[in-house]
Short mmCIF file of C-alpha atoms and ligand atoms in Angstrom, two decimals:
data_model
loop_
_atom_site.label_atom_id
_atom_site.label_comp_id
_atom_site.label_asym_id
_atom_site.label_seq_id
_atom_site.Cartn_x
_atom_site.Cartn_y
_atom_site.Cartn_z
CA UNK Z 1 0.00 0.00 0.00
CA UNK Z 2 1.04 3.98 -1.04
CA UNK Z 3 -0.32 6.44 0.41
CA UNK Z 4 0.72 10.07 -1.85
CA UNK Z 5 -0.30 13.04 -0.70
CA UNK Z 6 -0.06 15.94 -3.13
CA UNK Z 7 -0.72 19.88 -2.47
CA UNK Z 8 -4.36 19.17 -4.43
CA UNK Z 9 -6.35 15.79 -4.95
CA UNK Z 10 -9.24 15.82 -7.58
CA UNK Z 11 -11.97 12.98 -6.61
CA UNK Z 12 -14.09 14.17 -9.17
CA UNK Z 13 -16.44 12.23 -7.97
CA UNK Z 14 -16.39 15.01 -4.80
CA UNK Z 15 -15.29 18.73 -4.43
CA UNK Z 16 -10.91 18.98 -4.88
CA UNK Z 17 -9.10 17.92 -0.96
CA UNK Z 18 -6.31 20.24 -0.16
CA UNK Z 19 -3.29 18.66 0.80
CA UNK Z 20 -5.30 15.18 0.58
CA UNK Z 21 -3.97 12.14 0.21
CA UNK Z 22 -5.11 8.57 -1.94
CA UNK Z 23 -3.96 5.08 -0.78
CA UNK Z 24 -3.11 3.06 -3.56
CA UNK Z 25 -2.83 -0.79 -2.85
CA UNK Z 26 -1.59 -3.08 -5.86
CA UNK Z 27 -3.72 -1.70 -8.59
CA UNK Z 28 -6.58 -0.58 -7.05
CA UNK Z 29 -7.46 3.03 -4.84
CA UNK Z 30 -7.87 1.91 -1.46
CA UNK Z 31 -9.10 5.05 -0.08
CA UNK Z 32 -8.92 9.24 -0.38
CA UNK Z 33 -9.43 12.18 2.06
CA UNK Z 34 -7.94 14.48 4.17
CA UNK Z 35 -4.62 13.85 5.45
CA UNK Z 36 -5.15 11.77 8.74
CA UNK Z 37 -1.43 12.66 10.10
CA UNK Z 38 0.07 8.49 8.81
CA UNK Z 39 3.13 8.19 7.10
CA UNK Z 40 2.98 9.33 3.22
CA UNK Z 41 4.77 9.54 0.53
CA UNK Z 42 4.68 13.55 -0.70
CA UNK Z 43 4.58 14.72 -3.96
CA UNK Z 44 4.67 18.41 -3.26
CA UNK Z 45 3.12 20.85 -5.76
CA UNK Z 46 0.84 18.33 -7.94
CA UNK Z 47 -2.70 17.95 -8.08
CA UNK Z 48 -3.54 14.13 -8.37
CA UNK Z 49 -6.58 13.29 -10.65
CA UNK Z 50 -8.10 10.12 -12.61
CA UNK Z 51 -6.23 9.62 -16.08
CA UNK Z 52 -8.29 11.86 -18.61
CA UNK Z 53 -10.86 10.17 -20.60
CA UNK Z 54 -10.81 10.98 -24.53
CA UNK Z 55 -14.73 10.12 -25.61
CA UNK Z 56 -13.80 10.28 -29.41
CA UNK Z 57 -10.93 9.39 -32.09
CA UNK Z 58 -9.82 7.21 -34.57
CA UNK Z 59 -6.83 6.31 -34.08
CA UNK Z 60 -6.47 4.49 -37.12
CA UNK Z 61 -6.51 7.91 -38.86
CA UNK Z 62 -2.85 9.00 -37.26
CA UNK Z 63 -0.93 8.62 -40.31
CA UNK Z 64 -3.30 11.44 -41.87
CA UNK Z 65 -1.94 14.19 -39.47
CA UNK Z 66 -1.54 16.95 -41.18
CA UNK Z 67 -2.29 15.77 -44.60
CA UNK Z 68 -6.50 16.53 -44.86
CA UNK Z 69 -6.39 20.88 -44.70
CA UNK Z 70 -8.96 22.38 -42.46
CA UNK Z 71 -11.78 23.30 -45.46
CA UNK Z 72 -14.70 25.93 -45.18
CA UNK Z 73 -17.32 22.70 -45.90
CA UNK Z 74 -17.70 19.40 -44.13
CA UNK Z 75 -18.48 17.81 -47.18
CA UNK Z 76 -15.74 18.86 -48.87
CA UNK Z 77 -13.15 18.04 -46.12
CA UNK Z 78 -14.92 14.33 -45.82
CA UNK Z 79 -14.56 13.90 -49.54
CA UNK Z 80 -10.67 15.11 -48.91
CA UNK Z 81 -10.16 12.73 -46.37
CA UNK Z 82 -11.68 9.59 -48.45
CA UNK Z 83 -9.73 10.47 -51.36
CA UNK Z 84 -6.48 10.32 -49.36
CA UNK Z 85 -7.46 7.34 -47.41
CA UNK Z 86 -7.88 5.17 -50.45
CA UNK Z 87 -4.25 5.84 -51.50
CA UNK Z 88 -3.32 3.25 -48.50
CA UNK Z 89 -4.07 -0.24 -47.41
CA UNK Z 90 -4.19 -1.35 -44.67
CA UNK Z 91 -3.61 1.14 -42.65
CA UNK Z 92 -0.27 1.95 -41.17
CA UNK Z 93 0.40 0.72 -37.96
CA UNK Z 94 3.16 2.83 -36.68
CA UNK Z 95 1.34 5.94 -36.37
CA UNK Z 96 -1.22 4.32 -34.65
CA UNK Z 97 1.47 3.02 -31.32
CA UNK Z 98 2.67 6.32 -31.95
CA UNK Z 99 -0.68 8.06 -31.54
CA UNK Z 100 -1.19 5.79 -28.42
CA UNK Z 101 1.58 6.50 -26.66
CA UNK Z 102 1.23 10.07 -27.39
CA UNK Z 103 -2.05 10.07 -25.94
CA UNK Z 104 -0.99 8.34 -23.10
CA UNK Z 105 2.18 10.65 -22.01
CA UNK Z 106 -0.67 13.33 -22.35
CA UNK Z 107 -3.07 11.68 -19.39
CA UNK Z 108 -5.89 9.51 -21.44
CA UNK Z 109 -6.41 6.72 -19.33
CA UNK Z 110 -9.64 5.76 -21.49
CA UNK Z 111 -9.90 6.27 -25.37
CA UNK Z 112 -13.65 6.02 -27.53
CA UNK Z 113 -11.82 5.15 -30.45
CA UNK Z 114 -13.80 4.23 -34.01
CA UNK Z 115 -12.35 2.02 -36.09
CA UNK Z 116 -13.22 0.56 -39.72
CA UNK Z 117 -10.70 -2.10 -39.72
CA UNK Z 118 -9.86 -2.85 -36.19
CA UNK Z 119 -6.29 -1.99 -37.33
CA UNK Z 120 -5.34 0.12 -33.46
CA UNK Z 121 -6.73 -3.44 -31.70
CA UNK Z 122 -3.34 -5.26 -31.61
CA UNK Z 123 -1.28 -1.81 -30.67
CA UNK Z 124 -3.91 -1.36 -27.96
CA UNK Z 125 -3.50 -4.66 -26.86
CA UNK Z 126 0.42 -3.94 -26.21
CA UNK Z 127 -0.30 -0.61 -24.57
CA UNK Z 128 -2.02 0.88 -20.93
CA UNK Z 129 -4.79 2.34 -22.72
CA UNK Z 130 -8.08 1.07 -21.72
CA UNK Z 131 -10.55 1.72 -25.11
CA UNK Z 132 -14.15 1.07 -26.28
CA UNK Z 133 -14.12 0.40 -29.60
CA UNK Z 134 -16.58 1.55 -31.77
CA UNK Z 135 -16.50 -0.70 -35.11
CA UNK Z 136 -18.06 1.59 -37.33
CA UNK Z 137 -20.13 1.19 -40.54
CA UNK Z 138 -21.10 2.50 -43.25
CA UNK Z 139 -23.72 1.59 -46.42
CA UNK Z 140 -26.59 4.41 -47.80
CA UNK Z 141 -27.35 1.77 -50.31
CA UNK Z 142 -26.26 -1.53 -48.60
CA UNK Z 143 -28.19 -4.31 -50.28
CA UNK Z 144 -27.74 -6.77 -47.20
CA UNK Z 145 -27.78 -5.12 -43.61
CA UNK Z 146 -27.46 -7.95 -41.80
CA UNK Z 147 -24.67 -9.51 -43.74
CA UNK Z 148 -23.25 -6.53 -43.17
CA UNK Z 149 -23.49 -6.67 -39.39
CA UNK Z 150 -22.50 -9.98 -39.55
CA UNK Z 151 -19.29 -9.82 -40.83
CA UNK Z 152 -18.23 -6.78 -38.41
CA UNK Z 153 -19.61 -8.97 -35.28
CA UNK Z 154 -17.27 -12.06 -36.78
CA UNK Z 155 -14.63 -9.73 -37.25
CA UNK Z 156 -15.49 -9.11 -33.32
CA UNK Z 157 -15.54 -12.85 -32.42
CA UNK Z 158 -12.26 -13.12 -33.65
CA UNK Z 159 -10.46 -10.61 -31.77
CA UNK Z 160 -8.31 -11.90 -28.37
CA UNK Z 161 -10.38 -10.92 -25.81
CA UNK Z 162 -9.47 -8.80 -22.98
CA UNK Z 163 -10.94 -6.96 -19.98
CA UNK Z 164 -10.27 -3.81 -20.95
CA UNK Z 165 -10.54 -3.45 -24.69
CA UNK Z 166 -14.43 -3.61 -25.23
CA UNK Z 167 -15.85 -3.73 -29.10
CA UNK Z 168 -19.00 -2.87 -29.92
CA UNK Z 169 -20.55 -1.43 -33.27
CA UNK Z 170 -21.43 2.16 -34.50
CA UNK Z 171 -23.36 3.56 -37.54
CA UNK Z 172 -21.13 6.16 -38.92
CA UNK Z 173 -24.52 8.81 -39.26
CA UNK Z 174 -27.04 9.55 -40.94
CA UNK Z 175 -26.25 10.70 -44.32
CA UNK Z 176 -23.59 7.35 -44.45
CA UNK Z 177 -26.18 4.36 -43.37
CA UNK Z 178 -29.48 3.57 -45.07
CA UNK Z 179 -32.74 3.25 -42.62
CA UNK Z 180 -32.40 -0.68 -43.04
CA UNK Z 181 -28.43 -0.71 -42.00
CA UNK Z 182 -29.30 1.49 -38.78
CA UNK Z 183 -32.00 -0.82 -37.35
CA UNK Z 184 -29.25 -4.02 -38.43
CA UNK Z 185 -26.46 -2.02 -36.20
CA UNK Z 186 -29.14 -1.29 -32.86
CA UNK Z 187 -30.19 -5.42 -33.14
CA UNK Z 188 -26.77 -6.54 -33.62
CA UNK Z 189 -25.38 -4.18 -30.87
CA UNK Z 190 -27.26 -5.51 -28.19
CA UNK Z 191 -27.06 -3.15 -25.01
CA UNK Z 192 -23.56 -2.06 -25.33
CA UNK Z 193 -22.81 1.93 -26.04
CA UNK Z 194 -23.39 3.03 -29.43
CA UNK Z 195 -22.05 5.89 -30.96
CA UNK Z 196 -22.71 7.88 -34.02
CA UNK Z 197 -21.56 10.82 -35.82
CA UNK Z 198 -24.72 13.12 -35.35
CA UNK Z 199 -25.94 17.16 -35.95
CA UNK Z 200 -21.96 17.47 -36.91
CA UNK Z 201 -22.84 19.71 -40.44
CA UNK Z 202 -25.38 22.25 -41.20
CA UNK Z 203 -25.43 20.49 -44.41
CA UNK Z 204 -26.58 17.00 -42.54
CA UNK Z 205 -29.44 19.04 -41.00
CA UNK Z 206 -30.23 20.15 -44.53
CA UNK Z 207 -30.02 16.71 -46.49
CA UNK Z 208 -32.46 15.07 -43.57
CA UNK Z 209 -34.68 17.57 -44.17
CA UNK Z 210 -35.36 17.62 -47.97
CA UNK Z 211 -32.67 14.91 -49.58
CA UNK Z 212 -31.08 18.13 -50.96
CA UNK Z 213 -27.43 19.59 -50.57
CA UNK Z 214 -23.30 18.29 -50.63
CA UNK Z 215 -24.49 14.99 -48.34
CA UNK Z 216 -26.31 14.28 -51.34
CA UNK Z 217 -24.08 15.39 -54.29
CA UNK Z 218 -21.27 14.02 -52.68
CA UNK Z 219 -23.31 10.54 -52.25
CA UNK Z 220 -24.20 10.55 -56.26
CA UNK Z 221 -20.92 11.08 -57.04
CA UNK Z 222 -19.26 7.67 -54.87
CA UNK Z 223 -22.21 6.19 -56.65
CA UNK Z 224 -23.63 5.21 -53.54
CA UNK Z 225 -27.16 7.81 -53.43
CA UNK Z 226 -29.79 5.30 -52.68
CA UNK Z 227 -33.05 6.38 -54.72
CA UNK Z 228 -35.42 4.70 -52.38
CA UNK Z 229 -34.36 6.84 -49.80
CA UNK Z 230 -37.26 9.30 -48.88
CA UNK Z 231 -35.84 12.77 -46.55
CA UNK Z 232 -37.26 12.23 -43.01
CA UNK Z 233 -38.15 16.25 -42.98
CA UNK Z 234 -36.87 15.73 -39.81
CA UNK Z 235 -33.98 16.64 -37.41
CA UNK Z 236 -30.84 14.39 -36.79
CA UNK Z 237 -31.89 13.61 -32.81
CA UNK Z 238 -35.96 13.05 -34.13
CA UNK Z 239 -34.54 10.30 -37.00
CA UNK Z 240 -32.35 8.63 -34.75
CA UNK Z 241 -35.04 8.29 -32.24
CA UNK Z 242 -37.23 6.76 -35.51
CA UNK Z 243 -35.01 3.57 -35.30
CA UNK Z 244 -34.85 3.32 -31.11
CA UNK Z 245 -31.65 4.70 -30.81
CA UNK Z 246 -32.35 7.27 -28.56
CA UNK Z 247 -31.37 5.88 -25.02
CA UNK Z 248 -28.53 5.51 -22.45
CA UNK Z 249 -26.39 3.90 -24.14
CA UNK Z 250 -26.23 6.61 -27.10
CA UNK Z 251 -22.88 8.59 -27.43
CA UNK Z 252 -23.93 11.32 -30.24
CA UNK Z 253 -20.65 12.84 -31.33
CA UNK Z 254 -20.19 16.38 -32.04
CA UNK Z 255 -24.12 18.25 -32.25
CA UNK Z 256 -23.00 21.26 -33.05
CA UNK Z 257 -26.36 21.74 -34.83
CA UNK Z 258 -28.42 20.44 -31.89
CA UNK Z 259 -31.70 22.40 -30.74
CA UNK Z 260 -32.54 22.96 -27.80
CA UNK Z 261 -35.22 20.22 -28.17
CA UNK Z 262 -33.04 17.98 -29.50
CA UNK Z 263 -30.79 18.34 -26.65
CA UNK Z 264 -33.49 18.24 -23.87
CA UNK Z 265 -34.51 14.99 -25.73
CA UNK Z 266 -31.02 13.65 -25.50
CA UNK Z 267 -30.97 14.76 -21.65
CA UNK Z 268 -34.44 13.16 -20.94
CA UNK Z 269 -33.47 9.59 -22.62
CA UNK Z 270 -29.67 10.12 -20.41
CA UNK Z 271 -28.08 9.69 -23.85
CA UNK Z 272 -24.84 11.30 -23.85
CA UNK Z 273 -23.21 14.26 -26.56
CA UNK Z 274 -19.73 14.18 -27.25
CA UNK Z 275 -17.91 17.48 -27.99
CA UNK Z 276 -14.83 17.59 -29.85
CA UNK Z 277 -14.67 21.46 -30.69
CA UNK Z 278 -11.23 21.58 -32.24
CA UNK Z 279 -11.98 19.17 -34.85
CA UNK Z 280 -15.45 21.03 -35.30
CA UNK Z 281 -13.33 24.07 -36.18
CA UNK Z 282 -10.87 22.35 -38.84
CA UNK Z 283 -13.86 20.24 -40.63
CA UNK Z 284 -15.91 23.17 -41.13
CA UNK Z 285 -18.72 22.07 -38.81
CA UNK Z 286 -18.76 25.37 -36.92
CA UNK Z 287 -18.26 25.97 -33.48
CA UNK Z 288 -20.50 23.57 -30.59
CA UNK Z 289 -23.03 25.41 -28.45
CA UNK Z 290 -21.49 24.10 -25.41
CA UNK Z 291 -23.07 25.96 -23.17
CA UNK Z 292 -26.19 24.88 -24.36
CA UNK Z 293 -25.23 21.17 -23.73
CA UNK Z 294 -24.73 21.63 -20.26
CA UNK Z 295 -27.42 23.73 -19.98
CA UNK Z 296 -29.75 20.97 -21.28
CA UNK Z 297 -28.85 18.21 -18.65
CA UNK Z 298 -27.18 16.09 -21.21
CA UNK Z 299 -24.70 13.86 -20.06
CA UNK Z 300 -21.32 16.05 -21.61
CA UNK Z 301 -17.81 14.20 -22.80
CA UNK Z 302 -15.00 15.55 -24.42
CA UNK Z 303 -13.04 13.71 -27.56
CA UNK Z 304 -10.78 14.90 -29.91
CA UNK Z 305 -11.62 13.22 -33.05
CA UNK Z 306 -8.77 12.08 -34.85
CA UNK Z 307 -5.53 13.22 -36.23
CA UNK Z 308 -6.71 14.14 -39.84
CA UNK Z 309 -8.98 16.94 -38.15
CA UNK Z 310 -6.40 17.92 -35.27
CA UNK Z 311 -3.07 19.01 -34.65
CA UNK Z 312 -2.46 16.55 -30.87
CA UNK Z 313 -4.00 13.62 -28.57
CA UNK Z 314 -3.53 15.81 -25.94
CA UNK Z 315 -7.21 16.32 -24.35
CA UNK Z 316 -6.12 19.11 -21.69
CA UNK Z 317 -5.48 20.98 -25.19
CA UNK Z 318 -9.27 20.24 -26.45
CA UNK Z 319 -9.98 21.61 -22.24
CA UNK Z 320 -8.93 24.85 -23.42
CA UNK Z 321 -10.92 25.52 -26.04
CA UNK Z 322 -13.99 24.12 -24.20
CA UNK Z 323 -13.32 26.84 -22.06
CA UNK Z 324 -12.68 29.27 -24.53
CA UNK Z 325 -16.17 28.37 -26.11
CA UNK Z 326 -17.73 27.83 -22.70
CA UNK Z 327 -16.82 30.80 -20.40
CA UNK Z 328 -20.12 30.52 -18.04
CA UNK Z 329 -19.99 26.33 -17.08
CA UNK Z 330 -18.03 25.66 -13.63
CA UNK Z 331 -14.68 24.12 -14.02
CA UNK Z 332 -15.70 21.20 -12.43
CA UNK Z 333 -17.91 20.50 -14.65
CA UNK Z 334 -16.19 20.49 -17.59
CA UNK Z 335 -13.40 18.53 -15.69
CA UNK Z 336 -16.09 15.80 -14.80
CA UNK Z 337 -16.98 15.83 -18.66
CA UNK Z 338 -13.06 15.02 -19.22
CA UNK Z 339 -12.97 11.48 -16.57
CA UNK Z 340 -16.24 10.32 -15.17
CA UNK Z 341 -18.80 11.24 -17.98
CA UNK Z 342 -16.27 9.58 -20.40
CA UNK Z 343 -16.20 6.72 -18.58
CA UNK Z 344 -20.07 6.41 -17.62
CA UNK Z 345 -20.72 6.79 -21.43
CA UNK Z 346 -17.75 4.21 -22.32
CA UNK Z 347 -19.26 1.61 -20.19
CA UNK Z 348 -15.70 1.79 -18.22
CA UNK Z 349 -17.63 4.00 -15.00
CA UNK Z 350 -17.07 1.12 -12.52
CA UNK Z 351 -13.13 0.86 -12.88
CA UNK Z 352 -12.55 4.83 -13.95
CA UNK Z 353 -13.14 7.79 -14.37
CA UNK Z 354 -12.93 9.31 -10.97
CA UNK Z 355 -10.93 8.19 -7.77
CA UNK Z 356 -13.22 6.08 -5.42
CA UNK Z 357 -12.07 2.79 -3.42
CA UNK Z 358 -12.17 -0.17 -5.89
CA UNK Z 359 -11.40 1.40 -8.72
CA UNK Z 360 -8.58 1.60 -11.06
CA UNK Z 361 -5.53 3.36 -9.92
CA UNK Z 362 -4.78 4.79 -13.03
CA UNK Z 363 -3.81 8.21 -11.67
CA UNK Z 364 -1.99 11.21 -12.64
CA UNK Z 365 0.43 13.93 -11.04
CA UNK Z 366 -0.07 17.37 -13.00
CA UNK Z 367 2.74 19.73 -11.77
CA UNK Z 368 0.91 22.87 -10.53
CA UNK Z 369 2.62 26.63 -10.27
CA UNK Z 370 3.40 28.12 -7.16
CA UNK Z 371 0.82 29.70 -5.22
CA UNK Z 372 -2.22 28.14 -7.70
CA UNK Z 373 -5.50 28.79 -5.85
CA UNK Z 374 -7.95 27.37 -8.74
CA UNK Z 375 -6.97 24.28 -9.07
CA UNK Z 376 -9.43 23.08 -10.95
CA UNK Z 377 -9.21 26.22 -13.20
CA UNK Z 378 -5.61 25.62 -13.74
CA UNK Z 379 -6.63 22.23 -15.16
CA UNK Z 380 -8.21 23.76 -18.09
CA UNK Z 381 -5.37 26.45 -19.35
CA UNK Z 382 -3.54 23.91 -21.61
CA UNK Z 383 -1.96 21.18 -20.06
CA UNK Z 384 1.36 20.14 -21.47
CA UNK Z 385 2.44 16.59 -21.22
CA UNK Z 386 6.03 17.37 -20.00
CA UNK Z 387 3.86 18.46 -16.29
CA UNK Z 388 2.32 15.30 -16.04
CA UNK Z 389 3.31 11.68 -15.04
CA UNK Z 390 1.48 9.02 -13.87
CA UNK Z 391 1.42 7.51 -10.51
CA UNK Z 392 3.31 4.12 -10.33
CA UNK Z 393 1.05 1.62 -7.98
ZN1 ZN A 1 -15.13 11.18 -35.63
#
């Protein structure tokens, strides 16, 4: 058993303990509080929190950093990406351990990370990460959903198992799967998380609501525009909900077009939004109204998409600009967002996420400045990986 004590510790799961201390015994957090006067070992001027929790990526995508140019139109940065992507196969696997351990020297304990291929399974495997995976698919026109889903769920059958690598399967949204591939994916899944692309584009609100738009033109011209396919004159939240999606275990990434209806029915059914503002910015999405997620009761997490749509892993960097964007929401909010939220929405909420006896010890030390008094404020000006380490059990 350890027992650190560091100048702040962040429970999350309670209000930040000044000179507190956590007991670590083999892998596991024994206990946290106050400091009860036994023998410790002191780190001095850290804060000690949960390892950060990154709700969205792909890190399959690594080797694209850099190469796909931020672009004025969604459509036309997706259609950018695609045409670069098909230059390579399979994907490369260095940048992927690379992107890992990057992410790891940067605090992610946790990692919601899509994959087509299940390419980062085998470099996750060999690293600390923890991950759901989210094996994603795509078909407007597919002319056998449940082939479809069968194949990705063999391709899950077949991968080594292990406790904390957990696959499950995602619809890509909902200008990428037809109506008959979205009800396959919500059978096939079961009751494990689902995620989906959704409200990302102002031009996915506009192709739901009359067929029209780049979704569309861009969908003609991979050949894949399914004529059968009649515009739900509806919003991205509303359709989803059409095909019993709308529930707990929904993770809707990015809703930077979400109502305020659309959130509050997001809220009411506990589903949970994703916010990855950086990427939102370098796509062309436009910026998230992330004030109005918290405002809505949502459950809020924080990704950073992947590499072809920003410049680092580093989620303490995507913590700034939630905080640029999001002046008015308490710090330890947006902190809880960053851990337990993740986790809760990850399915990972018993084991991380937030430092309570029996879980995970997967901890960090983030250097602090002298005489910090916000601790928790501090947290969300930019973390650089150089101030943190992680706690050795
Ligand atoms: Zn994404």
């Amino acid at each position: 058993m350890i027992r650190y004590r560091a100048a702040w510790v962040l429970p999350i799961a309670g209000p930040p303990i000044r000179g507190g201390v956590v007991a670590v015994d083999g892998e596991l957090i024994a206990a946290v509080g106050p400091h009860d006067g036994g023998a410790v070992e002191d780190l001095g001027g850290v804060a000690i929190l949960p390892g950060v929790v990154n709700a969205h990526t792909h890190l399959e995508l690594s080797w694209m950093r850099g190469r796909v140019p931020p672009n004025a139109s969604m459509p036309a940065w997706a259609a950018s990406l695609m045409a670069l992507r098909r230059t390579v196969s399979p994907e490369p696997a260095e940048p992927i351990a690379d992107a890992i351990r990057e992410a790891r020297r940067a605090g992610t304990s946790l990692v919601g990370d899509v994959t087509n291929t299940f390419a980062t399974y085998e470099p996750l495997l060999d690293s600390e990460l923890s991950a759901a995976l989210f094996r994603e698919l795509l078909g407007f026109s597919a002319a056998d959903p449940d082939a479809v889903v069968r194949v990705a769920q063999d391709q899950i059958a077949a991968l080594t198992p292990v406790a904390w690598l957990r696959p499950s399967l995602a619809p890509h949204a909902p200008y990428s799967v037809s109506p008959a591939l979205m009800r396959a994916i919500g059978r096939g899944n079961g009751d494990r998380p689902l995620s989906i692309h959704l409200g990302e584009s102002a031009q996915e609100v506009q192709f739901l609501r009359d067929g029209t738009g780049e979704w569309r033109a861009l969908l003609e011209r991979l050949g894949v525009w399914n004529a059968a396919w009649t515009p739900p004159a509806c919003g991205p939240v509303d359709y989803l909900d059409g095909f019993g999606l709308v529930n707990e275990r929904l993770i809707a990434v990015h809703g930077v077009q979400f109502t305020d209806g659309e959130l509050a029915r997001l809220a009411a059914a506990a589903a949970t939004v994703v916010t990855c503002p950086r990427s939102n910015r370098w796509t062309g999405a436009g910026a998230p109204p992330i004030e109005r997620f918290y405002a809505s009761g949502a459950r809020v997490a924080i990704g950073t998409d992947s590499l072809a749509s920003v410049a680092d892993l580093n989620l303490f960097a995507e913590l700034a600009e939630v905080r640029r964007l999001a002046p008015g929401v308490p710090a330890s909010r947006i902190l809880a967002s960053a851990t337990l939220a993740g986790a809760q929405a990850l399915g990972f909420a018993s084991e991380l996420g937030s430092i309570e006896p029996g879980k995970r010890a997967d901890l960090l030390a983030v250097r602090l400045p002298a005489g910090c008094s916000d601790v928790e404020e501090y947290l969300l000006g930019g973390i650089e990986p150089g101030d943190i380490r992680w706690l050795d059990a």
